[in-house]
PDB file of C-alpha atoms in Angstrom:
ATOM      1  CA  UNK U   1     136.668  66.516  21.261  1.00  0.00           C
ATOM      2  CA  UNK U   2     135.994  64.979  24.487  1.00  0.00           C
ATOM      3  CA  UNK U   3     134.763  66.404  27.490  1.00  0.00           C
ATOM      4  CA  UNK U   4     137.655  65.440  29.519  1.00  0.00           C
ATOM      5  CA  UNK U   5     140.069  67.494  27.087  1.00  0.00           C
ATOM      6  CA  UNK U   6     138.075  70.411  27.002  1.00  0.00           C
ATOM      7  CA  UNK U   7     138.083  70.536  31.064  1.00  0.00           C
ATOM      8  CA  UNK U   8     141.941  70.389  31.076  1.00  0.00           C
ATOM      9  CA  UNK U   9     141.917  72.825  28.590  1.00  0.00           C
ATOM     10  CA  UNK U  10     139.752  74.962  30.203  1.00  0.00           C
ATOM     11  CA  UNK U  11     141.955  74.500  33.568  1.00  0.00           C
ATOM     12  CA  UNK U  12     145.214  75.444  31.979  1.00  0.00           C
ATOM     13  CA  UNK U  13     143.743  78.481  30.451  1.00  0.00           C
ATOM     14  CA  UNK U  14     142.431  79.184  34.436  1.00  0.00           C
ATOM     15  CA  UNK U  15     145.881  78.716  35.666  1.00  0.00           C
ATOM     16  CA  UNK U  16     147.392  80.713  32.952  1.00  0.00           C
ATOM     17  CA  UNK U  17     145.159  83.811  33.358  1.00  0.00           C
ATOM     18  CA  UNK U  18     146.022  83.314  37.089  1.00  0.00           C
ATOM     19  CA  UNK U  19     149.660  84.509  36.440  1.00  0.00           C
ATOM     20  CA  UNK U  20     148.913  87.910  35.500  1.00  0.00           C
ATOM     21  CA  UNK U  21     146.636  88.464  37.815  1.00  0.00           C
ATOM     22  CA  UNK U  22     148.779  87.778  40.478  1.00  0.00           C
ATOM     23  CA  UNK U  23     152.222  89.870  39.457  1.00  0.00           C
ATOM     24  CA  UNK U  24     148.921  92.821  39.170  1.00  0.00           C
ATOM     25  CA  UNK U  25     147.976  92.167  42.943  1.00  0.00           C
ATOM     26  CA  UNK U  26     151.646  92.762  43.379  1.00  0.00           C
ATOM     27  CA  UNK U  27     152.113  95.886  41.649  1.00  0.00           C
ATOM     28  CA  UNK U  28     149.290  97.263  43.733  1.00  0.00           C
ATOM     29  CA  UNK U  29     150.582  96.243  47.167  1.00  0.00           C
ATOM     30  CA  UNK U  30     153.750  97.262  46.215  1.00  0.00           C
ATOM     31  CA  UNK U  31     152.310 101.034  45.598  1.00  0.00           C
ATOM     32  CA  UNK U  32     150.153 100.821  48.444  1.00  0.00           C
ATOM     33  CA  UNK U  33     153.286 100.290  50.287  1.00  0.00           C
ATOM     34  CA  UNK U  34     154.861 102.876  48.117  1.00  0.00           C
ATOM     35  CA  UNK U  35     151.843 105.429  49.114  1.00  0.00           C
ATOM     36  CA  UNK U  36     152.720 105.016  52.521  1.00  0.00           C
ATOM     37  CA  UNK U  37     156.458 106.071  52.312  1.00  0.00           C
ATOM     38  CA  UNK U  38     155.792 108.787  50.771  1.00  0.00           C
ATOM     39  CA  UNK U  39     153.037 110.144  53.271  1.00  0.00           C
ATOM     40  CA  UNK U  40     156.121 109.097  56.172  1.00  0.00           C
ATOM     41  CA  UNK U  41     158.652 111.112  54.005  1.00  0.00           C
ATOM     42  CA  UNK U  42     156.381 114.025  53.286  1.00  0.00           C
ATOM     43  CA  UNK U  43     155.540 114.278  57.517  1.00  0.00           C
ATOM     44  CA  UNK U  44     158.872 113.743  58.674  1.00  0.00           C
ATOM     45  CA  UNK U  45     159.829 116.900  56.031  1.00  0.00           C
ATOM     46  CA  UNK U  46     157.099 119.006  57.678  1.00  0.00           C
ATOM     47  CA  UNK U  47     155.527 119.082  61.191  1.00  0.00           C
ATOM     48  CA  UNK U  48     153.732 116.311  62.776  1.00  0.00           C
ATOM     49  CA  UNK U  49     150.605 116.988  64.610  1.00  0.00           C
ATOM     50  CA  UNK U  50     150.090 120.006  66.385  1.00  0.00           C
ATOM     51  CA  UNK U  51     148.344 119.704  69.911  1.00  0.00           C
ATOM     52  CA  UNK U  52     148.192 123.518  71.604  1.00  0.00           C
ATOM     53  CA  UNK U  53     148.722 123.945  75.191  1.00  0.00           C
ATOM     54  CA  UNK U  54     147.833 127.633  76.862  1.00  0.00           C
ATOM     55  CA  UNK U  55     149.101 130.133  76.999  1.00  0.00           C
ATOM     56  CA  UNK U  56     149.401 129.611  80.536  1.00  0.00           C
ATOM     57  CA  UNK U  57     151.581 132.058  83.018  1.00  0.00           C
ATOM     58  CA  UNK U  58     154.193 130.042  85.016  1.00  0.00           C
ATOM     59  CA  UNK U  59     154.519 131.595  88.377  1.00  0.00           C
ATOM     60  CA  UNK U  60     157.876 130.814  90.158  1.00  0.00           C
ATOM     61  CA  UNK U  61     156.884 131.849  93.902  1.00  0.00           C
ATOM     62  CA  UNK U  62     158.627 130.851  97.447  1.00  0.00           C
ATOM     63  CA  UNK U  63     156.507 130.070 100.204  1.00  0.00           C
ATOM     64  CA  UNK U  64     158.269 131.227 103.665  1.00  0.00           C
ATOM     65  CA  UNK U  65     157.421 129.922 107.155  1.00  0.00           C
ATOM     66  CA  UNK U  66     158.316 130.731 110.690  1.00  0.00           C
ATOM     67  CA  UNK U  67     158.738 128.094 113.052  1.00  0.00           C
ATOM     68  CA  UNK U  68     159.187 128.636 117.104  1.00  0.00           C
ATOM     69  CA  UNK U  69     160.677 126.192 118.901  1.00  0.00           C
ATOM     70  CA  UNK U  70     161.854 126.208 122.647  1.00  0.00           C
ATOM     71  CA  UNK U  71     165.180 125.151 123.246  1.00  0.00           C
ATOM     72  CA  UNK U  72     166.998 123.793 126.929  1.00  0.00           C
ATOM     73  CA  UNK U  73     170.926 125.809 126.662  1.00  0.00           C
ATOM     74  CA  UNK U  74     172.495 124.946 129.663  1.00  0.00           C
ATOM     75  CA  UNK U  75     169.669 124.759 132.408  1.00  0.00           C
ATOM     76  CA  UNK U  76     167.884 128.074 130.408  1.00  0.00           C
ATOM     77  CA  UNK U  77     165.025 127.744 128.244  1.00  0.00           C
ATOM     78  CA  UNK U  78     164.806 129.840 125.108  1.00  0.00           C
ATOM     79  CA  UNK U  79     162.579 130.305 122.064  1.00  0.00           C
ATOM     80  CA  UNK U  80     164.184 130.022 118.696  1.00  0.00           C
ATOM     81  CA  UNK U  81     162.837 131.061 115.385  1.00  0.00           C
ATOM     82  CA  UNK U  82     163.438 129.049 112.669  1.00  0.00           C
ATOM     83  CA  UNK U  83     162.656 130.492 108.708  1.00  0.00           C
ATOM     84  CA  UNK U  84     161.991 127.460 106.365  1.00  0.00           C
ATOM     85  CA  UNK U  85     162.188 128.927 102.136  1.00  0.00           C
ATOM     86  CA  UNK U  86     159.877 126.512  99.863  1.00  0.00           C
ATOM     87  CA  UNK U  87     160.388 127.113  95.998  1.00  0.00           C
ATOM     88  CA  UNK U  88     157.083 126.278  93.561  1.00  0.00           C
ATOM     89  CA  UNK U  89     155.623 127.060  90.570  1.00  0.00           C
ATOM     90  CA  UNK U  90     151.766 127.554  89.767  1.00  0.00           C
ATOM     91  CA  UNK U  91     150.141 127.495  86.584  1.00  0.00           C
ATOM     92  CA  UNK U  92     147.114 130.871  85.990  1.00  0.00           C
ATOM     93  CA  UNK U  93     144.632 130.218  83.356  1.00  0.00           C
ATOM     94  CA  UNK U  94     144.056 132.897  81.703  1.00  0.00           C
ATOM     95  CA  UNK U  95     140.666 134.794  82.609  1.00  0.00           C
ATOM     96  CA  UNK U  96     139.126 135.636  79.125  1.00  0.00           C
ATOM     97  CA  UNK U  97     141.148 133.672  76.151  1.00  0.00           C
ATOM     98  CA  UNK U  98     140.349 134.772  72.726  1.00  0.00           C
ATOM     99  CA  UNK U  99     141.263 132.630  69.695  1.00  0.00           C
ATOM    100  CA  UNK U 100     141.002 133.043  65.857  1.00  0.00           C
ATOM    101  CA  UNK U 101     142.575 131.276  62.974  1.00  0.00           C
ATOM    102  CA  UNK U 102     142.523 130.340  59.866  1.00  0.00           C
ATOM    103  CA  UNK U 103     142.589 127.036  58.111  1.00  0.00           C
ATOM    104  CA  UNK U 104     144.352 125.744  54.395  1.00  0.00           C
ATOM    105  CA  UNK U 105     145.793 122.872  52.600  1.00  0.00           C
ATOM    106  CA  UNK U 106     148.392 122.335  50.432  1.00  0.00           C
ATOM    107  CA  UNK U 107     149.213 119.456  48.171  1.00  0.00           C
ATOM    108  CA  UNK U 108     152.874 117.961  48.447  1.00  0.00           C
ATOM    109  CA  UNK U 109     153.542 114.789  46.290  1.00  0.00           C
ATOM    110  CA  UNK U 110     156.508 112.612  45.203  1.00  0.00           C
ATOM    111  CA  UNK U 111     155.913 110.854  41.785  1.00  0.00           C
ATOM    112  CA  UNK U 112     152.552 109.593  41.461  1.00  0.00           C
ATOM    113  CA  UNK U 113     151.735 110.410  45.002  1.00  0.00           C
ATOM    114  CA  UNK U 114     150.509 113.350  46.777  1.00  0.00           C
ATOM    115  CA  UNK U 115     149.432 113.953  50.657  1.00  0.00           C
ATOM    116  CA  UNK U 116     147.513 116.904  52.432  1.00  0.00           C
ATOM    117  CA  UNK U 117     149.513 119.113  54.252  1.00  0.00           C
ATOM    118  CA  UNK U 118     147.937 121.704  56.628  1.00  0.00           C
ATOM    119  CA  UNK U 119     148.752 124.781  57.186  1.00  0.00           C
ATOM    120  CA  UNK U 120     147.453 126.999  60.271  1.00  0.00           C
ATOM    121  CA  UNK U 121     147.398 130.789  61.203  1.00  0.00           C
ATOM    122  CA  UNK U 122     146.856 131.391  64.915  1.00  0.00           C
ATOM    123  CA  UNK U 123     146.263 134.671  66.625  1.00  0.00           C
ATOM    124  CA  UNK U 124     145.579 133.810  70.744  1.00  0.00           C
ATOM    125  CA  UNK U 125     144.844 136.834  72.413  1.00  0.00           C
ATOM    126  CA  UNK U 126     144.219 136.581  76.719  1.00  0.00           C
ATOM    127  CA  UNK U 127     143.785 138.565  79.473  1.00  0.00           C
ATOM    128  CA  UNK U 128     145.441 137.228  82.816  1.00  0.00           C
ATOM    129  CA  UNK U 129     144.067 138.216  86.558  1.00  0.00           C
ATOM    130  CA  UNK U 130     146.526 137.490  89.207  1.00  0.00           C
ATOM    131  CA  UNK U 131     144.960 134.412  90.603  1.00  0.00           C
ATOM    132  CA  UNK U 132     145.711 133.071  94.477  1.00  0.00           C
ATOM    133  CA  UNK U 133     148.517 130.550  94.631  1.00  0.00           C
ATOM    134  CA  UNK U 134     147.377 126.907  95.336  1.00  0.00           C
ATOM    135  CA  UNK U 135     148.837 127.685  99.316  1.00  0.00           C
ATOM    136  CA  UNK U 136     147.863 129.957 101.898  1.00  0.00           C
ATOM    137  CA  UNK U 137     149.024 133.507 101.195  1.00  0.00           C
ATOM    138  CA  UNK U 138     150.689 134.656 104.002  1.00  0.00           C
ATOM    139  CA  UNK U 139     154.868 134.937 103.533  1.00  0.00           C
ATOM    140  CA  UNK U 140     154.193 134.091 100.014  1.00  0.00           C
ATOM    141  CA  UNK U 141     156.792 136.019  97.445  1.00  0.00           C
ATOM    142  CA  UNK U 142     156.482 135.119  93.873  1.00  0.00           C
ATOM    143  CA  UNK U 143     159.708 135.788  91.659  1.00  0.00           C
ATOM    144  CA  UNK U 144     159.227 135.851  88.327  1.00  0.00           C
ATOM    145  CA  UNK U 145     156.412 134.472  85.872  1.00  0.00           C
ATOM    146  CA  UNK U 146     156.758 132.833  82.145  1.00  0.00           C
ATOM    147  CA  UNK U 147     154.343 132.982  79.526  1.00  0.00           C
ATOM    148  CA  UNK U 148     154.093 129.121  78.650  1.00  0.00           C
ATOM    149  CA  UNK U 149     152.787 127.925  75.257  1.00  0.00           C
ATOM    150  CA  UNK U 150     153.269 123.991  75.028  1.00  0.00           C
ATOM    151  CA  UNK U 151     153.798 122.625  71.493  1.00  0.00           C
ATOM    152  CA  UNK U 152     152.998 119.556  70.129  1.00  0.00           C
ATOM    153  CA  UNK U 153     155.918 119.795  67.170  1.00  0.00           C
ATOM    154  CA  UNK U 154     157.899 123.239  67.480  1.00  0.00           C
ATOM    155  CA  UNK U 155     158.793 122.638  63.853  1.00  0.00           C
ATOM    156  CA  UNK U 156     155.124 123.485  62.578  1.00  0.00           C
ATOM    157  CA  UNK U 157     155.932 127.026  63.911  1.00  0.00           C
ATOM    158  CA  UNK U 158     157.086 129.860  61.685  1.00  0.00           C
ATOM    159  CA  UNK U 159     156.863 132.720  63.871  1.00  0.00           C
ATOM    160  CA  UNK U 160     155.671 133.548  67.441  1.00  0.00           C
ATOM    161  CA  UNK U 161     155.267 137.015  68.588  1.00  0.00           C
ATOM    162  CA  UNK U 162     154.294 138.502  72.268  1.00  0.00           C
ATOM    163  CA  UNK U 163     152.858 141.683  73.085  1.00  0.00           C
ATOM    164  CA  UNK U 164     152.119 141.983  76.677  1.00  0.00           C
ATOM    165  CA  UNK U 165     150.696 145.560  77.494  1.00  0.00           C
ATOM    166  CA  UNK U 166     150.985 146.777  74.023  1.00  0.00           C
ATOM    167  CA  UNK U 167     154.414 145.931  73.557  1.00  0.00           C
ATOM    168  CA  UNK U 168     156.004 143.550  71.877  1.00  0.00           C
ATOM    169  CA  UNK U 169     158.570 141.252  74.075  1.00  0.00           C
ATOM    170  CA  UNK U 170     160.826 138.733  72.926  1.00  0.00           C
ATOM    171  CA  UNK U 171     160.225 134.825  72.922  1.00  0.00           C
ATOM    172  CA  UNK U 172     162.281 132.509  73.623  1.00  0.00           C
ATOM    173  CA  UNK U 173     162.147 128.581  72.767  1.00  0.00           C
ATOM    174  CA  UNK U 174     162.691 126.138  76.012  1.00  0.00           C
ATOM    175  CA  UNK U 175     161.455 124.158  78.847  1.00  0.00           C
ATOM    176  CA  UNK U 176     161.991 125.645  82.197  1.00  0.00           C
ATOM    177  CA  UNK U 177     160.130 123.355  84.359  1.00  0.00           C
TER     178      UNK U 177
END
């Protein structure tokens, strides 16, 4: 046989082993891709990330000021007092912040595919000191005060419990500020 045959023959074997080798590179992009919907199902079922904020006290305070002015009525001069009401919040850290938890993961999976899923026990426990508000003191009346816990994906929680003083208070989901 001559050379030349055996090079075509060789060529069009190439080009024929090509084939299925290329519908295989398919099949594994196309689980790869398949992988990937399934981790995006699997988080979108459960809780996204979780990113912790506080617990932080929200302090709703009013700041009030005097302000004297002298007025001209009629040819007689006079001293008026004027009260000026400013609303604000401030945030208190709290002083000593204790934190212990506990760590596990579970498997979840949808055919051949299976993702990580974490699962996290939290017990915070702080101890807040009235700290000054960010403005001079005098005629300063604060209102009422929050415990504030920011979450990054309230779905991820199960149950949240408050004890302030030895007693357990109620919680209640929201943004006030």
């Amino acid at each position: 046989m001559r050379i030349g045959w055996k090079l075509a023959l060789v060529g069009l074997l190439l080009l024929l082993l090509l084939v299925p080798l290329l519908m295989l590179g398919g099949l594994v992009s196309e689980r790869q891709e398949r992988g990937r919907e399934v981790a995006a199902e699997i988080a979108r079922a459960t809780a996204g990330e979780q990113a912790l904020v506080g617990p932080l006290l929200l302090v709703e305070a009013e700041h009030r000021t005097q302000h004297r002015r002298v007025v001209n009525r009629d040819g007689h001069m006079s001293q008026e007092t004027e009260e000026t009401v400013q609303p604000f919040h401030y945030l208190v850290a709290p002083e000593r912040l204790d934190v212990q938890g506990s760590l596990r993961t579970e498997r979840r999976g949808r055919s051949l595919f299976s993702v990580p899923v974490f699962h996290a026990s939290q017990a915070l426990r702080g101890h807040f000191r009235h700290a000054p508000p960010p403005v001079d003191a005098g005629g300063l009346r604060p209102r009422r005060a929050w415990l504030v816990l920011g979450l990054g994906d309230n779905r991820g929680v199960r149950r949240i419990s408050v004890a302030v003083g030895g007693r357990t208070v109620p919680v209640e989901p929201g943004a006030r500020v």
